[in-house]
Short mmCIF file of C-alpha atoms in Angstrom, two decimals:
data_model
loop_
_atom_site.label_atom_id
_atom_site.label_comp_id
_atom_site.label_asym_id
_atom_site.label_seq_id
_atom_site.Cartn_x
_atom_site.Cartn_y
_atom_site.Cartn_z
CA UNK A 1 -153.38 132.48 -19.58
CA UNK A 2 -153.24 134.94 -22.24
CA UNK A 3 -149.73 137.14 -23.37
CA UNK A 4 -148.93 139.84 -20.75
CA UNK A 5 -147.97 143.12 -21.64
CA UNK A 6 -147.78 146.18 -19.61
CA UNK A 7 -149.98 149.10 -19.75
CA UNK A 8 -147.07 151.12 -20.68
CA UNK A 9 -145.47 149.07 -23.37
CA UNK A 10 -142.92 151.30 -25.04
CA UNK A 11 -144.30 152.27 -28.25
CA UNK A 12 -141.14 153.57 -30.41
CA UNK A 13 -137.42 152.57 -30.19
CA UNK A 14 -136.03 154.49 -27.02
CA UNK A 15 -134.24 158.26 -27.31
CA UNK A 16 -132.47 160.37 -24.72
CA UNK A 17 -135.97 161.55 -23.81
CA UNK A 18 -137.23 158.66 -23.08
CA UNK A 19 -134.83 155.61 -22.97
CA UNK A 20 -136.73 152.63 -21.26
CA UNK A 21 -137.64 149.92 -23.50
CA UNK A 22 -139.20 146.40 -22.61
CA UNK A 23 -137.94 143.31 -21.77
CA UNK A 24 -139.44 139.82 -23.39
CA UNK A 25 -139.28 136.41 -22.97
CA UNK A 26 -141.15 134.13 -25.33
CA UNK A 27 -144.20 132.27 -24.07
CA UNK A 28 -144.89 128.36 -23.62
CA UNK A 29 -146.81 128.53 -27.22
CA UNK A 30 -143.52 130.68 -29.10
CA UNK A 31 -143.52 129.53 -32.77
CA UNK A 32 -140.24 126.85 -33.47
CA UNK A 33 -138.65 129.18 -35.88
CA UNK A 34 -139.07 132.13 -33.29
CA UNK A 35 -137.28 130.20 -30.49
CA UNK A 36 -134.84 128.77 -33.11
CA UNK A 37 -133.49 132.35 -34.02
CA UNK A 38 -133.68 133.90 -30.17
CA UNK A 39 -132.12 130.84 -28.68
CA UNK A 40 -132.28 129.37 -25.16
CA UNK A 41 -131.12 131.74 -22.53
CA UNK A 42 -131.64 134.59 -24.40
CA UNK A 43 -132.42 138.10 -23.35
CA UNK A 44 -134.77 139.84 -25.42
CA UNK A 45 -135.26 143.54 -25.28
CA UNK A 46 -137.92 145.83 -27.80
CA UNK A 47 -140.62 148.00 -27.98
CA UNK A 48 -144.74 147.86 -29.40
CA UNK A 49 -145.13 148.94 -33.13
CA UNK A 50 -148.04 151.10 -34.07
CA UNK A 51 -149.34 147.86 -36.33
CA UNK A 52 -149.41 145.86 -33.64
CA UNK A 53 -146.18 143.78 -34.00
CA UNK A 54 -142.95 143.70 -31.77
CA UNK A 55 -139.63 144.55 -32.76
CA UNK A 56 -137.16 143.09 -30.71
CA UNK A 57 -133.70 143.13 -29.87
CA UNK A 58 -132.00 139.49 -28.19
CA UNK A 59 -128.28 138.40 -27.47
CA UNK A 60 -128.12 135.02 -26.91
CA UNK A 61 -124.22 134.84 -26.13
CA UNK A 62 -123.63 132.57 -29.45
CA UNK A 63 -120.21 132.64 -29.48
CA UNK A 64 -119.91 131.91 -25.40
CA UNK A 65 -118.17 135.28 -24.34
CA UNK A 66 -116.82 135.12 -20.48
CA UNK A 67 -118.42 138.25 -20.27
CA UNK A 68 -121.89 138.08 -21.72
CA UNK A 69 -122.07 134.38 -19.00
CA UNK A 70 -124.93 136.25 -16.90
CA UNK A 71 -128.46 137.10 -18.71
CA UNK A 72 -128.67 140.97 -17.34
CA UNK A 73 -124.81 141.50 -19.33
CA UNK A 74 -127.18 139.91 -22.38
CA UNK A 75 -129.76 142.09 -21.60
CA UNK A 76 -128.04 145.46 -21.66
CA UNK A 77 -125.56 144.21 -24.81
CA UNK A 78 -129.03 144.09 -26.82
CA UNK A 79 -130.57 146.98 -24.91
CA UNK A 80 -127.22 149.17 -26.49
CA UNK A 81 -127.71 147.97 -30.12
CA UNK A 82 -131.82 148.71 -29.65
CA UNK A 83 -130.52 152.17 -28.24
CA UNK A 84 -127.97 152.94 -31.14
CA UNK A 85 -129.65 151.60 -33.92
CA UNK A 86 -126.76 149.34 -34.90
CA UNK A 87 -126.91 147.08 -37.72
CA UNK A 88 -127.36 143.02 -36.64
CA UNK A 89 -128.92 139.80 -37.24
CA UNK A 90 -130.20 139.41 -33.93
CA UNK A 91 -133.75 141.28 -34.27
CA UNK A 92 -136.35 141.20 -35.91
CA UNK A 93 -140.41 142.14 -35.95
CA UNK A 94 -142.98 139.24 -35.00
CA UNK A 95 -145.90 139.35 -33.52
CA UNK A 96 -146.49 139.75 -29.66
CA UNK A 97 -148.29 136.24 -28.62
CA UNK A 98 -144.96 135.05 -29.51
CA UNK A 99 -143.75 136.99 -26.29
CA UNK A 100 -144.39 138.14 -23.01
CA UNK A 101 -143.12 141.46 -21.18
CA UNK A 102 -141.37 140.63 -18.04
CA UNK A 103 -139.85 143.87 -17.31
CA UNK A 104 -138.34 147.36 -18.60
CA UNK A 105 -134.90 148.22 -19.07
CA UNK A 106 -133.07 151.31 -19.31
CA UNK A 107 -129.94 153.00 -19.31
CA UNK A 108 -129.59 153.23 -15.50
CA UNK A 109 -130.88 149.48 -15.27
CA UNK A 110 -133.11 146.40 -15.40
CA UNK A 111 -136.39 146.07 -13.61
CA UNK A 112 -137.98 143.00 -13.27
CA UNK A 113 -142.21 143.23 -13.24
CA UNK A 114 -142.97 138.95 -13.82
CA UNK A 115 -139.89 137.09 -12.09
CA UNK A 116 -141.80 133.79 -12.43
CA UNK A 117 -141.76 134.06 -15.97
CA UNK A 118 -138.16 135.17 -16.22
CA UNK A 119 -137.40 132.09 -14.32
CA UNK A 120 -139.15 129.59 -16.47
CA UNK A 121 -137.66 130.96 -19.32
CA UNK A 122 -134.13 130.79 -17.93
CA UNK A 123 -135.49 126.90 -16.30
CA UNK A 124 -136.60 126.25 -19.55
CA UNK A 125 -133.21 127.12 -21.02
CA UNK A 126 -131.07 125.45 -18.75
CA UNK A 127 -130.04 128.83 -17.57
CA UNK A 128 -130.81 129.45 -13.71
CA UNK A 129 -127.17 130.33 -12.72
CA UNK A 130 -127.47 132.96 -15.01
CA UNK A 131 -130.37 134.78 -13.35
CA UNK A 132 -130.17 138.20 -11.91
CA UNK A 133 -130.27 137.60 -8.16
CA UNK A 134 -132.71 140.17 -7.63
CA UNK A 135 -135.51 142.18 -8.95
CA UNK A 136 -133.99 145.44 -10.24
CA UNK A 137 -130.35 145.23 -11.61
CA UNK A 138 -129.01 149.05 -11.43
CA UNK A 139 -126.34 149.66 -14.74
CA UNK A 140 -122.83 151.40 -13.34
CA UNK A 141 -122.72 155.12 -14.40
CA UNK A 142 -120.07 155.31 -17.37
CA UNK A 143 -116.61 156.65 -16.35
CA UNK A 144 -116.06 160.06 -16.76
CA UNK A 145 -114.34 161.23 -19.70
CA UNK A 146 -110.21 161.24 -19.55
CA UNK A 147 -109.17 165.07 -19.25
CA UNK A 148 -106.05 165.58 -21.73
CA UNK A 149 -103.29 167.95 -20.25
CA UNK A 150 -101.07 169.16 -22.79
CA UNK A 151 -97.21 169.80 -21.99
#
């Protein structure tokens, strides 16, 4: 089977025109040093370069926060950085057969294309209970901003 990737791979780091990027998980033939950095479990968010490459996003929950325990809180924690450009170790550019596309994510939520491949990644990683329970995982709408009343 050869590396899946969607017709409509994002193709530049995402904007408020446009702010769906991919999601990843590596394939059965990653290289060691790939899967060493990314980690088991991890959720792996990026877009297509113009040269060909990947860059890619992950948060692999390293230092076991309650509240990065499922993979879709993973997921949108290194969808934010992607968004905001924020400086981090946990990227980097590689080349696609080290990945496959599994799904887009944006800022109103997750949509899963290749659940079979999610799922062996998360089997893989001793990571099931983690899973999204279904397909699409919709992101709550911020909170509206705090209006100040002065006395």
């Amino acid at each position: 089977m050869g590396v899946q990737f969607g017709q409509d791979l994002p193709q530049q780091r995402p904007d408020k025109e446009d702010s769906r990027a991919a999601v990843f998980v590596p394939t059965i033939n990653a290289k060691e040093d790939i899967l060493a950095a990314v980690r088991k479990g991890a959720a792996v968010v990026g877009f297509g370069n113009h040269d060909h490459t990947l860059t890619i996003y992950y948060e692999s929950n390293r230092f076991n926060e309650p509240a990065l325990a499922k993979w879709e809180h993973k997921a949108r924690k290194a969808y934010d950085r992607l968004l905001d450009n924020l400086p981090t170790t946990s990227k980097m550019v590689c080349k696609p057969e080290n990945f496959e596309q599994v799904g887009y994510i944006s800022t109103k939520g997750i949509t899963i294309r290749r659940r079979a491949s999610l799922d062996r990644w998360l089997e893989y990683s001793e990571a099931q209970d983690s899973a999204p329970e279904g397909d699409t995982v919709a992101f709550a709408p911020p909170p509206p901003p705090k209006k100040i009343i002065a006395e």
